[in-house]
Short mmCIF file of C-alpha atoms and ligand atoms in Angstrom, two decimals:
data_model
loop_
_atom_site.label_atom_id
_atom_site.label_comp_id
_atom_site.label_asym_id
_atom_site.label_seq_id
_atom_site.Cartn_x
_atom_site.Cartn_y
_atom_site.Cartn_z
CA MET A 1 -36.60 64.55 -164.30
CA LEU A 2 -40.29 64.02 -165.10
CA THR A 3 -39.47 61.91 -168.15
CA ARG A 4 -37.32 59.66 -165.97
CA LEU A 5 -40.21 59.15 -163.55
CA LEU A 6 -42.64 58.25 -166.36
CA LYS A 7 -40.09 55.84 -167.80
CA PHE A 8 -39.60 54.20 -164.41
CA LEU A 9 -43.37 53.81 -163.92
CA ASP A 10 -43.72 52.11 -167.30
CA ALA A 11 -40.71 49.88 -166.68
CA SER A 12 -42.17 48.76 -163.33
CA PRO A 13 -45.49 46.97 -163.90
CA VAL A 14 -44.91 44.98 -160.67
CA ASN A 15 -42.50 44.91 -157.71
CA PHE A 16 -39.87 42.66 -159.38
CA PHE A 17 -39.45 45.10 -162.25
CA ALA A 18 -39.27 48.11 -159.96
CA VAL A 19 -36.40 46.43 -158.10
CA LYS A 20 -34.71 45.53 -161.38
CA ALA A 21 -35.00 49.12 -162.66
CA LEU A 22 -33.73 50.61 -159.38
CA ALA A 23 -30.81 48.17 -159.30
CA ALA A 24 -29.84 49.06 -162.87
CA GLN A 25 -29.78 52.77 -162.05
CA LEU A 26 -27.83 52.20 -158.86
CA GLU A 27 -25.26 50.15 -160.77
CA SER A 28 -24.79 52.80 -163.41
CA ALA A 29 -24.20 55.28 -160.56
CA GLY A 30 -21.38 53.12 -159.18
CA TYR A 31 -23.22 51.04 -156.58
CA HIS A 32 -22.19 47.40 -156.44
CA ARG A 33 -24.40 44.49 -155.55
CA LEU A 34 -23.76 42.90 -152.18
CA ASP A 35 -24.31 39.17 -151.72
CA PRO A 36 -25.68 38.82 -148.17
CA ARG A 37 -24.42 35.20 -148.08
CA GLN A 38 -20.83 36.46 -148.20
CA PRO A 39 -18.94 38.28 -145.42
CA LEU A 40 -19.42 42.03 -145.66
CA GLY A 41 -15.67 42.71 -145.42
CA ALA A 42 -14.25 46.17 -144.75
CA VAL A 43 -16.55 49.16 -145.14
CA ALA A 44 -15.00 52.53 -145.99
CA ALA A 45 -16.33 56.08 -146.24
CA GLY A 46 -17.88 56.67 -149.66
CA ASP A 47 -18.60 52.98 -150.33
CA LYS A 48 -21.78 52.48 -152.33
CA PHE A 49 -23.60 49.17 -152.44
CA TYR A 50 -27.06 47.64 -152.54
CA VAL A 51 -28.67 44.37 -151.61
CA THR A 52 -31.96 42.76 -152.62
CA LYS A 53 -34.29 40.29 -150.93
CA ASN A 54 -36.59 37.94 -152.86
CA ASP A 55 -35.96 40.05 -156.00
CA SER A 56 -38.81 42.22 -154.71
CA SER A 57 -37.20 44.55 -152.16
CA ILE A 58 -33.98 46.56 -152.43
CA TYR A 59 -31.76 48.46 -149.98
CA ALA A 60 -29.07 50.93 -151.09
CA PHE A 61 -26.33 52.36 -148.87
CA GLU A 62 -23.81 55.17 -149.34
CA ILE A 63 -21.42 55.04 -146.41
CA GLY A 64 -20.88 58.42 -144.76
CA ARG A 65 -17.58 60.15 -143.98
CA LYS A 66 -18.28 59.46 -140.31
CA THR A 67 -19.10 56.02 -138.92
CA LEU A 68 -22.63 54.89 -138.20
CA ALA A 69 -21.89 55.16 -134.48
CA ASP A 70 -20.71 58.77 -134.79
CA ALA A 71 -23.24 60.16 -137.27
CA GLY A 72 -26.06 57.62 -137.59
CA PHE A 73 -27.87 57.22 -140.87
CA HIS A 74 -30.54 59.00 -142.88
CA ILE A 75 -33.04 56.58 -144.31
CA ILE A 76 -35.81 57.07 -146.85
CA CYS A 77 -38.14 54.11 -147.14
CA ALA A 78 -40.96 53.40 -149.57
CA HIS A 79 -42.67 50.35 -151.05
CA CYS A 80 -42.68 48.90 -154.55
CA ASP A 81 -45.82 46.72 -154.42
CA SER A 82 -49.23 48.02 -155.52
CA PRO A 83 -52.75 46.59 -155.41
CA THR A 84 -53.39 44.25 -158.33
CA PHE A 85 -54.58 40.74 -159.20
CA ARG A 86 -52.41 37.66 -158.93
CA ILE A 87 -52.85 34.85 -161.43
CA LYS A 88 -53.83 31.68 -159.56
CA PRO A 89 -52.26 28.29 -160.31
CA ASN A 90 -54.23 26.28 -162.92
CA ALA A 91 -55.64 29.63 -163.99
CA GLU A 92 -57.18 28.88 -167.38
CA MET A 93 -60.96 28.56 -167.57
CA THR A 94 -62.25 27.69 -171.06
CA CYS A 95 -65.81 28.90 -171.65
CA GLU A 96 -68.42 28.99 -174.44
CA GLY A 97 -66.96 29.50 -177.89
CA GLY A 98 -63.47 28.58 -176.69
CA ILE A 99 -63.07 31.88 -174.83
CA VAL A 100 -60.39 31.55 -172.16
CA LYS A 101 -60.47 33.58 -168.97
CA LEU A 102 -57.93 33.54 -166.15
CA ASN A 103 -58.65 32.81 -162.51
CA THR A 104 -57.24 35.59 -160.31
CA GLU A 105 -56.83 36.46 -156.66
CA VAL A 106 -56.86 40.03 -155.31
CA TYR A 107 -53.52 41.44 -154.09
CA GLY A 108 -53.88 44.31 -151.62
CA GLY A 109 -56.87 46.65 -151.76
CA PRO A 110 -57.52 47.77 -155.35
CA ILE A 111 -60.54 49.90 -156.35
CA MET A 112 -61.77 46.95 -158.37
CA ALA A 113 -64.16 48.83 -160.67
CA THR A 114 -61.21 50.79 -162.09
CA TRP A 115 -59.77 47.58 -163.54
CA PHE A 116 -62.69 47.09 -165.94
CA ASP A 117 -62.67 47.81 -169.67
CA ARG A 118 -59.04 48.79 -170.07
CA PRO A 119 -56.21 46.93 -171.79
CA LEU A 120 -54.23 44.91 -169.27
CA THR A 121 -51.10 42.84 -169.47
CA LEU A 122 -49.13 40.31 -167.45
CA ALA A 123 -45.90 40.82 -165.53
CA GLY A 124 -43.96 38.98 -162.85
CA ARG A 125 -41.47 36.20 -162.41
CA VAL A 126 -41.26 32.67 -163.72
CA ILE A 127 -39.29 30.04 -161.85
CA VAL A 128 -37.26 27.75 -164.10
CA ARG A 129 -35.53 24.49 -163.17
CA GLY A 130 -31.92 25.03 -162.06
CA GLU A 131 -29.01 22.76 -161.17
CA ASP A 132 -30.84 21.19 -158.23
CA ALA A 133 -34.12 21.50 -156.36
CA LEU A 134 -32.85 24.25 -154.05
CA SER A 135 -31.40 26.41 -156.84
CA PRO A 136 -34.18 27.28 -159.28
CA VAL A 137 -33.60 30.17 -161.66
CA THR A 138 -35.77 33.31 -161.68
CA ARG A 139 -36.75 34.88 -164.99
CA LEU A 140 -38.83 38.05 -165.26
CA ILE A 141 -41.52 38.57 -167.87
CA HIS A 142 -43.46 41.68 -168.86
CA VAL A 143 -45.70 41.23 -171.88
CA ARG A 144 -45.40 44.56 -173.64
CA ARG A 145 -48.71 44.56 -175.44
CA PRO A 146 -52.39 44.65 -174.43
CA LEU A 147 -53.13 41.01 -173.58
CA LEU A 148 -56.21 40.82 -171.39
CA GLN A 149 -59.30 42.74 -170.36
CA ILE A 150 -61.85 42.49 -167.56
CA SER A 151 -65.07 43.49 -169.30
CA ASN A 152 -68.14 45.02 -167.69
CA LEU A 153 -71.61 43.58 -167.96
CA ALA A 154 -73.71 45.70 -170.39
CA ILE A 155 -75.92 48.27 -168.69
CA HIS A 156 -78.98 46.55 -170.28
CA PHE A 157 -78.37 43.56 -167.99
CA ASN A 158 -77.71 45.71 -164.97
CA ARG A 159 -79.78 48.89 -165.02
CA GLU A 160 -78.67 49.81 -161.49
CA VAL A 161 -74.97 49.84 -162.40
CA ASN A 162 -74.70 53.61 -161.92
CA ASP A 163 -76.25 53.40 -158.45
CA GLY A 164 -73.29 51.38 -157.18
CA VAL A 165 -72.51 47.73 -157.74
CA LYS A 166 -71.23 45.07 -155.38
CA LEU A 167 -68.37 43.20 -157.04
CA SER A 168 -67.36 39.61 -156.35
CA LYS A 169 -63.61 39.07 -156.29
CA GLN A 170 -64.11 35.55 -157.59
CA LYS A 171 -66.82 36.07 -160.20
CA ASP A 172 -66.36 39.56 -161.59
CA MET A 173 -62.60 40.07 -161.69
CA LEU A 174 -61.54 37.38 -164.21
CA PRO A 175 -59.95 38.80 -167.39
CA ILE A 176 -60.38 37.23 -170.82
CA LEU A 177 -57.13 36.15 -172.45
CA GLY A 178 -58.09 34.77 -175.84
CA ILE A 179 -60.10 32.34 -177.97
CA ILE A 180 -58.56 28.96 -178.63
CA THR A 181 -58.21 28.18 -182.32
CA ASN A 182 -57.28 24.50 -182.02
CA GLU A 183 -57.35 21.75 -179.40
CA LEU A 184 -53.60 22.02 -178.81
CA GLU A 185 -54.21 25.45 -177.28
CA ARG A 186 -56.79 24.15 -174.78
CA GLY A 187 -55.32 24.64 -171.29
CA ASN A 188 -52.07 25.96 -172.75
CA LEU A 189 -52.71 29.59 -173.70
CA LEU A 190 -51.03 31.10 -170.64
CA MET A 191 -48.08 28.72 -170.80
CA ASN A 192 -47.63 29.50 -174.50
CA ILE A 193 -47.40 33.21 -173.67
CA ILE A 194 -44.85 32.51 -170.93
CA LEU A 195 -42.72 30.37 -173.27
CA GLU A 196 -42.94 32.97 -176.02
CA GLU A 197 -41.88 35.79 -173.70
CA LEU A 198 -39.01 33.83 -172.13
CA GLY A 199 -37.94 32.70 -175.59
CA LYS A 200 -37.29 36.30 -176.64
CA GLU A 201 -34.21 36.27 -174.38
CA GLN A 202 -33.35 32.62 -173.90
CA PRO A 203 -35.65 29.73 -174.84
CA VAL A 204 -36.88 27.43 -172.06
CA SER A 205 -38.55 24.06 -172.44
CA ARG A 206 -42.01 23.69 -170.99
CA GLU A 207 -40.99 20.90 -168.57
CA ASP A 208 -38.45 23.25 -166.99
CA ILE A 209 -41.05 25.82 -165.93
CA LEU A 210 -41.70 25.10 -162.27
CA ASP A 211 -43.96 27.92 -161.10
CA PHE A 212 -44.69 31.64 -161.45
CA ASP A 213 -45.72 34.80 -159.59
CA LEU A 214 -47.64 36.66 -162.30
CA TYR A 215 -49.87 39.70 -161.89
CA LEU A 216 -52.17 41.87 -163.96
CA ALA A 217 -50.89 45.32 -164.88
CA ASP A 218 -52.31 48.33 -166.72
CA ALA A 219 -51.05 48.21 -170.30
CA THR A 220 -51.44 51.96 -170.90
CA PRO A 221 -48.28 54.03 -170.37
CA ALA A 222 -48.04 56.70 -167.69
CA CYS A 223 -48.67 60.25 -168.94
CA THR A 224 -49.24 63.84 -167.91
CA PHE A 225 -52.50 65.71 -168.47
CA GLY A 226 -54.12 69.05 -167.72
CA VAL A 227 -54.05 72.45 -169.42
CA HIS A 228 -50.47 72.97 -168.28
CA ASP A 229 -49.59 69.27 -168.17
CA GLU A 230 -49.62 69.70 -164.42
CA PHE A 231 -51.08 66.30 -163.52
CA LEU A 232 -49.67 62.79 -163.63
CA SER A 233 -51.80 59.81 -164.61
CA SER A 234 -50.39 56.36 -163.95
CA GLY A 235 -50.92 53.06 -162.26
CA ARG A 236 -48.79 52.45 -159.14
CA LEU A 237 -47.97 56.08 -158.29
CA ASP A 238 -48.49 54.66 -154.78
CA ASP A 239 -45.72 54.06 -154.05
CA LEU A 240 -43.41 53.93 -157.07
CA SER A 241 -43.42 57.73 -157.30
CA MET A 242 -41.94 57.91 -153.81
CA CYS A 243 -39.44 55.10 -154.55
CA TYR A 244 -38.21 57.08 -157.51
CA ALA A 245 -38.05 60.41 -155.69
CA GLY A 246 -35.87 58.61 -153.12
CA LEU A 247 -33.58 57.23 -155.80
CA GLU A 248 -33.23 60.60 -157.56
CA ALA A 249 -32.28 62.23 -154.25
CA LEU A 250 -29.84 59.48 -153.30
CA LEU A 251 -27.99 59.83 -156.61
CA ALA A 252 -28.16 63.65 -156.72
CA SER A 253 -27.04 64.40 -153.15
CA PRO A 254 -23.34 65.08 -152.53
CA ALA A 255 -21.16 62.97 -150.21
CA SER A 256 -22.11 63.46 -146.57
CA ASP A 257 -20.91 62.71 -143.04
CA VAL A 258 -24.05 60.66 -142.57
CA THR A 259 -24.65 57.25 -144.14
CA LYS A 260 -27.50 57.41 -146.66
CA VAL A 261 -29.96 54.55 -146.88
CA LEU A 262 -32.75 53.98 -149.37
CA ALA A 263 -35.00 51.04 -148.42
CA ILE A 264 -37.67 49.89 -150.86
CA PHE A 265 -39.87 47.24 -149.26
CA ASP A 266 -42.34 44.78 -150.73
CA ASN A 267 -45.76 43.73 -149.40
CA GLU A 268 -46.83 47.01 -147.77
CA GLU A 269 -50.25 46.49 -149.34
CA THR A 270 -50.70 43.19 -147.51
CA GLY A 271 -49.35 44.22 -144.10
CA SER A 272 -45.53 44.10 -144.53
CA GLN A 273 -45.06 40.89 -142.50
CA THR A 274 -42.81 39.04 -144.96
CA LYS A 275 -39.05 38.55 -145.22
CA GLN A 276 -39.00 41.29 -147.88
CA GLY A 277 -41.47 43.59 -146.10
CA ALA A 278 -40.95 46.41 -143.62
CA GLY A 279 -41.78 44.00 -140.78
CA SER A 280 -38.67 41.93 -141.58
CA PRO A 281 -35.44 42.23 -139.56
CA PHE A 282 -33.47 42.05 -142.83
CA LEU A 283 -32.61 45.77 -143.07
CA ALA A 284 -31.66 45.91 -139.37
CA THR A 285 -29.26 42.99 -139.82
CA ILE A 286 -27.53 44.66 -142.78
CA LEU A 287 -27.12 47.87 -140.75
CA GLN A 288 -25.73 45.84 -137.86
CA ARG A 289 -23.24 44.21 -140.18
CA ILE A 290 -22.13 47.64 -141.44
CA ALA A 291 -21.72 48.91 -137.87
CA LEU A 292 -19.76 45.78 -136.93
CA ALA A 293 -17.52 46.14 -139.98
CA GLN A 294 -16.80 49.78 -139.05
CA SER A 295 -16.41 49.54 -135.30
CA GLY A 296 -16.12 45.86 -134.42
CA THR A 297 -18.96 46.07 -131.92
CA VAL A 298 -22.74 45.79 -132.03
CA GLU A 299 -22.83 48.75 -129.63
CA ALA A 300 -22.08 50.92 -132.68
CA PHE A 301 -25.35 49.80 -134.26
CA TYR A 302 -27.44 50.81 -131.24
CA GLN A 303 -25.74 54.22 -131.21
CA ALA A 304 -26.47 54.58 -134.92
CA VAL A 305 -30.17 53.82 -134.41
CA GLU A 306 -30.37 56.55 -131.76
CA ARG A 307 -28.73 59.09 -134.10
CA ALA A 308 -30.71 58.09 -137.20
CA PHE A 309 -33.66 59.80 -138.85
CA MET A 310 -36.27 58.09 -141.03
CA VAL A 311 -38.47 59.49 -143.76
CA SER A 312 -41.18 56.92 -144.41
CA ALA A 313 -42.42 57.97 -147.83
CA ASP A 314 -45.82 56.73 -148.91
CA ASN A 315 -48.35 58.74 -150.89
CA ALA A 316 -50.96 60.81 -149.09
CA HIS A 317 -54.55 61.65 -149.98
CA ALA A 318 -54.95 64.87 -151.95
CA TRP A 319 -58.11 66.93 -151.49
CA HIS A 320 -60.67 65.77 -154.07
CA PRO A 321 -62.73 68.63 -155.52
CA ASN A 322 -65.84 66.37 -155.78
CA TYR A 323 -65.72 64.96 -152.25
CA SER A 324 -64.62 67.72 -149.90
CA ASP A 325 -66.87 66.29 -147.13
CA LYS A 326 -64.51 63.31 -146.75
CA TYR A 327 -61.59 65.45 -145.62
CA ASP A 328 -60.53 67.08 -142.40
CA PRO A 329 -61.85 70.66 -142.39
CA THR A 330 -58.47 72.27 -141.66
CA ASN A 331 -55.88 69.74 -142.93
CA HIS A 332 -56.56 68.68 -146.50
CA PRO A 333 -53.46 68.81 -148.70
CA VAL A 334 -53.89 69.75 -152.34
CA LEU A 335 -52.29 68.47 -155.54
CA GLY A 336 -49.26 70.58 -156.36
CA GLY A 337 -48.98 71.93 -152.82
CA GLY A 338 -45.86 69.96 -151.92
CA PRO A 339 -45.00 66.93 -149.76
CA VAL A 340 -47.44 66.01 -147.00
CA ILE A 341 -46.60 65.12 -143.39
CA LYS A 342 -49.14 62.64 -142.01
CA PHE A 343 -50.40 62.69 -138.43
CA ASN A 344 -52.63 60.30 -136.51
CA ALA A 345 -53.47 60.53 -132.80
CA ALA A 346 -53.65 56.71 -132.60
CA GLN A 347 -50.06 56.62 -133.92
CA LYS A 348 -50.77 54.81 -137.19
CA TYR A 349 -48.17 57.24 -138.51
CA ALA A 350 -44.68 57.70 -137.08
CA SER A 351 -44.85 61.52 -137.20
CA ASP A 352 -45.01 63.58 -134.04
CA ALA A 353 -44.41 67.29 -133.50
CA ALA A 354 -40.67 66.79 -132.95
CA SER A 355 -40.07 64.69 -136.07
CA ALA A 356 -42.49 66.68 -138.25
CA ALA A 357 -40.62 69.84 -137.31
CA VAL A 358 -37.41 68.30 -138.66
CA PHE A 359 -39.00 67.44 -142.00
CA ALA A 360 -40.77 70.82 -142.30
CA GLU A 361 -37.43 72.57 -141.68
CA LEU A 362 -35.76 70.44 -144.35
CA CYS A 363 -38.50 71.48 -146.79
CA ARG A 364 -38.01 75.13 -145.85
CA GLU A 365 -34.26 74.85 -146.38
CA ALA A 366 -34.88 73.23 -149.78
CA GLY A 367 -37.32 76.00 -150.75
CA VAL A 368 -40.20 73.53 -150.95
CA PRO A 369 -43.76 74.01 -149.60
CA CYS A 370 -44.96 71.41 -147.18
CA GLN A 371 -48.49 70.34 -146.16
CA ARG A 372 -50.08 68.41 -143.31
CA PHE A 373 -52.65 65.64 -143.42
CA VAL A 374 -54.92 64.33 -140.71
CA ASN A 375 -57.92 62.06 -141.31
CA HIS A 376 -61.46 63.38 -141.05
CA SER A 377 -62.22 62.12 -137.55
CA ASP A 378 -65.09 59.91 -138.75
CA VAL A 379 -62.95 58.25 -141.45
CA ALA A 380 -60.62 55.39 -140.49
CA GLY A 381 -57.77 56.03 -142.97
CA GLY A 382 -54.86 53.75 -143.83
CA SER A 383 -51.54 52.69 -142.38
CA THR A 384 -48.02 52.64 -143.81
CA LEU A 385 -44.38 51.67 -143.29
CA GLY A 386 -42.99 53.85 -140.50
CA ASN A 387 -44.42 52.15 -137.45
CA ILE A 388 -43.95 48.65 -138.85
CA LEU A 389 -40.28 49.35 -139.46
CA ALA A 390 -40.06 50.71 -135.90
CA SER A 391 -40.62 47.20 -134.54
CA SER A 392 -37.13 46.20 -135.73
CA LEU A 393 -35.56 49.69 -135.92
CA PRO A 394 -36.95 52.15 -133.34
CA LEU A 395 -36.11 55.22 -135.41
CA ARG A 396 -37.10 58.82 -134.96
CA GLY A 397 -38.90 59.87 -138.12
CA VAL A 398 -41.91 61.03 -140.08
CA ASP A 399 -44.54 59.47 -142.26
CA MET A 400 -45.02 61.62 -145.33
CA GLY A 401 -45.81 61.32 -149.01
CA ASN A 402 -46.85 63.25 -152.06
CA PRO A 403 -50.59 63.88 -152.38
CA ILE A 404 -52.51 61.82 -154.94
CA LEU A 405 -56.14 61.27 -155.92
CA ALA A 406 -57.82 57.88 -156.30
CA MET A 407 -55.30 55.94 -154.23
CA HIS A 408 -55.38 52.23 -155.23
CA SER A 409 -57.15 52.93 -158.50
CA CYS A 410 -55.73 51.14 -161.51
CA ARG A 411 -54.82 54.68 -162.56
CA GLU A 412 -54.01 57.27 -159.87
CA THR A 413 -53.61 61.04 -160.25
CA GLY A 414 -50.66 63.04 -158.95
CA ALA A 415 -49.07 66.42 -159.63
CA VAL A 416 -45.86 67.04 -161.55
CA ALA A 417 -44.80 69.86 -159.21
CA ASP A 418 -44.99 67.60 -156.16
CA HIS A 419 -42.49 65.16 -157.65
CA LEU A 420 -39.99 67.96 -158.24
CA TYR A 421 -40.59 69.35 -154.73
CA CYS A 422 -40.16 65.96 -153.15
CA VAL A 423 -36.86 65.22 -154.88
CA ARG A 424 -35.55 68.57 -153.64
CA ALA A 425 -36.66 67.92 -150.05
CA PHE A 426 -35.18 64.39 -150.10
CA THR A 427 -31.91 65.64 -151.57
CA ARG A 428 -31.67 68.17 -148.73
CA PHE A 429 -32.36 65.37 -146.23
CA TYR A 430 -29.54 63.21 -147.59
CA GLN A 431 -27.14 66.18 -147.45
ZN1 ZN B 1 -48.62 53.10 -150.33
#
């Protein structure tokens, strides 16, 4: 199970690849792809299908033995985007000695210093000319070798570097890509890489490349570490580790009366307000269409929403042994201590006593320990999916997630045991 998680993390340098990897696993488990432009048709108990939006969010459904109106649905949601750097248009900047660096723009809230001095690569989608202007073709690329690096300034030029440094997103965060060896390469290095990568599957001519959404990604594979290999080290644990725990549980859980839903959203790191984010009505419309197909009335959908339960799964902050003063004195979850239910008096999290009790009971039934997180009262903390989704689907549910260290670092730290615990708790939930 751990090997599968590591493989998924490495196969998912950015959102598009996470969706591709999840779709491939769903298909091999018998799920078929739904085209939302076509009528949904009849929906029967046991049907398994999935649908994607923008190639960067994915929603899987296993229809329960009872209708949505009679039994509701159990939904696990997570997000597949992570903080990174987006390559800007006209990105190449040729400097002294023919060194080429790329102009980037920050995506989400990365700990920027963690992106220095490590091998990086490029991943994302390239848009290629199609039959007409409204039908371009999407091709994914993931350069599977170290390709770029954002290098630090030597300490001799910045003696105060270890006292804390203010970083400029525009000046400091531009990776070097290469040194041009002839004039033909000037201004073309990035495009040459794109053409080379696309050409490995199916060659494309340069004129047919219309645009791209490309991002930086850590080029070092995910791994375990620690005396007992008890820790996980990887980019994008937030929130790919929760996406994958959801998938494992969906595929492992037996058929149920209740319809199972796994919703993996994009753009959580930038506020979720996109057509593929948790703020979109897209998921609600698919659920309405299922309810209509089953019962012929939209009333069935409203009944389903009232019967449903949501687990909004997004990683939590683990207690950091070097910074205990940052944590709440009585609620600071630890690595390896099991899934974490998140609470916030200002309701940034969906959990309340009633919904948390449900999740804690599920953990108990699954034989899994469960922890609780509340912010240190002088620390603002973050937000997540649950309450944003509630604007289109007012579901009863919890915000939870596995504890990690260094959230939004290029390389986060988690615990192997927590992944196994979480899959067990989620599997129980889907049952
Ligand atoms: Zn997250």
